[in-house]
Short mmCIF file of C-alpha atoms in Angstrom, two decimals:
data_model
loop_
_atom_site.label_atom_id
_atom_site.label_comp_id
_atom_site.label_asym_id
_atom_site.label_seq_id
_atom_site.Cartn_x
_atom_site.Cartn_y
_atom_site.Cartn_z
CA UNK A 319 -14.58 -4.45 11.64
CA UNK A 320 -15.12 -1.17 10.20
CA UNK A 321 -18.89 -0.07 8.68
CA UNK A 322 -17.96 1.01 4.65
CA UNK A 323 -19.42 3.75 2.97
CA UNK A 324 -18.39 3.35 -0.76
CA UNK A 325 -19.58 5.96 -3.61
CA UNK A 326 -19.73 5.22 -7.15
CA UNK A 327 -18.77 7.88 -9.59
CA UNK A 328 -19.62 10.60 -7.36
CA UNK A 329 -19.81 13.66 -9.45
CA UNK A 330 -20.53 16.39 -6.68
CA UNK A 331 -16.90 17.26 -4.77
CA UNK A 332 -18.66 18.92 -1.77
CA UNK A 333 -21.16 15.83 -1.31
CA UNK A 334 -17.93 13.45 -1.11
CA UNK A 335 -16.31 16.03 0.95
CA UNK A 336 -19.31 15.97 3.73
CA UNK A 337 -19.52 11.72 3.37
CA UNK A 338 -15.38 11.91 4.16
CA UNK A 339 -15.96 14.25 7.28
CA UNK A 340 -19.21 11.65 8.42
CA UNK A 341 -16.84 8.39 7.72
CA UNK A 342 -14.03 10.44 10.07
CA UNK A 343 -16.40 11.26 12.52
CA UNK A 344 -17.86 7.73 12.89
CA UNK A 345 -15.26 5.55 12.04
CA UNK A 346 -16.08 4.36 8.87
CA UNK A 347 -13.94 3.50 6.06
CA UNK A 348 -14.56 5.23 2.78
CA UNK A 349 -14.50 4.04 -0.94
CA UNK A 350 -14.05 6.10 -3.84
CA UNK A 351 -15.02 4.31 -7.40
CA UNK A 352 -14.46 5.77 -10.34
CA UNK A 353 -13.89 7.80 -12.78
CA UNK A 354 -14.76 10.37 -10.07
CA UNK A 355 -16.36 13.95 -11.77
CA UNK A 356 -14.00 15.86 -9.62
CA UNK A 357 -10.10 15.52 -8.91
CA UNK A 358 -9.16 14.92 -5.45
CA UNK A 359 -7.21 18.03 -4.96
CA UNK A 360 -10.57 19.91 -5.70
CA UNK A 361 -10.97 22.57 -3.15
CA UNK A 362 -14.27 21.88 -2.78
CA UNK A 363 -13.83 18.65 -2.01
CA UNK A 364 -11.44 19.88 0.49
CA UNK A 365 -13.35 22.46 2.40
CA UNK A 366 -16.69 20.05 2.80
CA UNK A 367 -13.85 17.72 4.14
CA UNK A 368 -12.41 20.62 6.14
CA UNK A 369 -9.13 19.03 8.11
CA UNK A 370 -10.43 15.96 8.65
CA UNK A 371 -9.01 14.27 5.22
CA UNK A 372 -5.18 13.27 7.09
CA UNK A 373 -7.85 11.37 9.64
CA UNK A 374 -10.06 9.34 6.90
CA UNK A 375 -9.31 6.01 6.05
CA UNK A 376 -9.77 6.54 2.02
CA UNK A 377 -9.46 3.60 -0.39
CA UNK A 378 -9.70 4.66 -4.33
CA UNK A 379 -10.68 2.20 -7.37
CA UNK A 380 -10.18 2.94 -10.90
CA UNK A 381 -14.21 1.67 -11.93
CA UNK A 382 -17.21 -0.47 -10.43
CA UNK A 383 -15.83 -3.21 -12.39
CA UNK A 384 -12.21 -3.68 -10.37
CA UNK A 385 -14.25 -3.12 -6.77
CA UNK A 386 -16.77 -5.90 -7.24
CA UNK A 387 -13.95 -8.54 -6.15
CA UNK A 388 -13.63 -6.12 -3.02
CA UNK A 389 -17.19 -6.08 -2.48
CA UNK A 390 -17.36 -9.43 -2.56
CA UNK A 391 -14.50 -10.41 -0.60
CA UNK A 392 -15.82 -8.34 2.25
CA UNK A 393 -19.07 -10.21 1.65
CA UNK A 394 -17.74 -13.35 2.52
CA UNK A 395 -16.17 -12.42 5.59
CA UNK A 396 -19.43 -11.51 7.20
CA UNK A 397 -20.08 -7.38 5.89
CA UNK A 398 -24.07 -7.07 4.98
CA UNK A 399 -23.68 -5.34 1.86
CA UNK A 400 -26.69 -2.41 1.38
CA UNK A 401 -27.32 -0.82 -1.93
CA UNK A 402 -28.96 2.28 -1.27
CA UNK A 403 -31.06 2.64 -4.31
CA UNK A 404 -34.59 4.73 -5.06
CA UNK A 405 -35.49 1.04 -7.07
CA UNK A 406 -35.02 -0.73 -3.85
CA UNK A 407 -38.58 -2.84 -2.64
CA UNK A 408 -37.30 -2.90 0.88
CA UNK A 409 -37.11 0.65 2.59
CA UNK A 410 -34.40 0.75 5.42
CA UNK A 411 -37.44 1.28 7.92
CA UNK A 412 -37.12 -2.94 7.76
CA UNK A 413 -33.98 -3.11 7.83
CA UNK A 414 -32.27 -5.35 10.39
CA UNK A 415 -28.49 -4.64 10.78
CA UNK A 416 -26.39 -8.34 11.16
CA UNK A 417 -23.20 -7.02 11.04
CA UNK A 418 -20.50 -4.86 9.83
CA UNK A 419 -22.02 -2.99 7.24
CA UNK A 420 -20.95 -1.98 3.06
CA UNK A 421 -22.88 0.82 2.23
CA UNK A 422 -23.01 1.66 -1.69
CA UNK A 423 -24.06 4.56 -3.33
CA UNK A 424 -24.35 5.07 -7.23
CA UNK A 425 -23.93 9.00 -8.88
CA UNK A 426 -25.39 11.58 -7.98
CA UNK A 427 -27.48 11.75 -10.92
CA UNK A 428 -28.59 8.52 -12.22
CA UNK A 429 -27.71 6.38 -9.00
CA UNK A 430 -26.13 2.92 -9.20
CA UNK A 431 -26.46 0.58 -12.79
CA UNK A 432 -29.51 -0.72 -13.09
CA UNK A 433 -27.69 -4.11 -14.34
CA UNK A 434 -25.27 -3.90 -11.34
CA UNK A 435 -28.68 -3.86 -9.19
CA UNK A 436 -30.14 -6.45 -10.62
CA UNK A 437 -27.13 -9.01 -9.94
CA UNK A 438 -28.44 -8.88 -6.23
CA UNK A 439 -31.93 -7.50 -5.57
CA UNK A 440 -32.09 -8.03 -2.11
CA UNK A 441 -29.33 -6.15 -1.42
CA UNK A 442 -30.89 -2.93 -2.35
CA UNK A 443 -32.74 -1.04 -0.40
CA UNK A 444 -34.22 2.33 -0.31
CA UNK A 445 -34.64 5.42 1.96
CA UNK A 446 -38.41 5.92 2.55
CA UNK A 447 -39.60 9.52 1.18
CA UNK A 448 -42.57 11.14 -0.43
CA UNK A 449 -41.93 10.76 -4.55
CA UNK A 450 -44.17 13.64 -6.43
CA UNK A 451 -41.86 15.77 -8.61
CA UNK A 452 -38.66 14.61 -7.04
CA UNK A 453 -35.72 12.20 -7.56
CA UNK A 454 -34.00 11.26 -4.11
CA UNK A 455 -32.49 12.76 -1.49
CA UNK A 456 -29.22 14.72 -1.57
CA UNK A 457 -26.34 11.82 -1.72
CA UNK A 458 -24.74 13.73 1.74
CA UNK A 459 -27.62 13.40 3.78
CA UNK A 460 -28.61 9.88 2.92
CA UNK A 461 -25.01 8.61 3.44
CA UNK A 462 -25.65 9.97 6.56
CA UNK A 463 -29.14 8.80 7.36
CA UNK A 464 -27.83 5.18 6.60
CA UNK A 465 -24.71 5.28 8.24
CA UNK A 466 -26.21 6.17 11.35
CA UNK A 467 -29.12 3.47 11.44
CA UNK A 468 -26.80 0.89 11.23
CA UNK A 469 -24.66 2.73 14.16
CA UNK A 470 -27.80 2.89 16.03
CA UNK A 471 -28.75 -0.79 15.54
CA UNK A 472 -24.97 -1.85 16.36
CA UNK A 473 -24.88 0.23 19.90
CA UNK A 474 -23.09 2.86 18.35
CA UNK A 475 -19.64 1.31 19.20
CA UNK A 476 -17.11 3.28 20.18
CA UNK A 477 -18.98 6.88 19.72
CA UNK A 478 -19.87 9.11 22.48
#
């Protein structure tokens, strides 16, 4: 089964173009959840992607609302579902990978619902990091950082 990386209302085109061109280069599946701040034919979108987007396993929903069956559907057949969250208690430094894995992101600029995160607390978790004057990392580079700490725990199947 295929890790997920799914993004919710991503508003930055180049960020989702750099998370396509990770999910291509490690296998991953990748969900879109709108309403998206950015059309898909944004170039972009495209150039982050570069030509990598015929090669990426894309699945689009029109809000969170119509992908929470989804989530939970892949829940029940075995995916540990990670919301990657600054209000997560557990930092992925604990984190112990079971499975295939769901990762969710939230916009880039106020994160996942704070209702939606509440539903299931101990699904969200958060990316350890020094908070001062800053909000979180850039949502490219910690789609990244989780994506490949659960390839690391799972043996890195099938990458060289």
């Amino acid at each position: 089964m295929k890790n997920i990386i799914a993004l919710c209302e991503p508003e930055i085109p180049s960020n989702t173009g750099n998370i396509a061109r990770t999910c291509v280069l490690t296998g991953s599946r990748l969900e879109l959840i709108g309403p998206l701040g950015f059309s898909l034919e944004d170039k972009y979108l495209k150039r982050a992607g570069l030509d990598y987007w015929p090669d990426l396993d894309l699945g689009l929903w029109d809000n969170l609302e119509t992908f929470k069956p989804y989530l939970e559907s892949k829940a029940q057949e075995g995916y540990q579902i990670i919301y990657a969250t600054t209000h997560g208690v557990q930092t992925t430094g604990d984190l112990k990978v079971t499975g295939p894995c769901l990762l969710l992101f939230g916009k880039e600029t106020a994160g996942l619902p704070k209702d939606f995160l509440a539903e299931h607390p101990e699904r969200c978790w958060r990316i350890p990091m020094i908070h001062h004057h800053t909000r979180s990392l850039n949502l490219s580079n910690s789609a990244a950082i989780l994506i490949y700490e659960v390839l690391r725990q799972q043996g890195f199947p099938e990458l060289s």
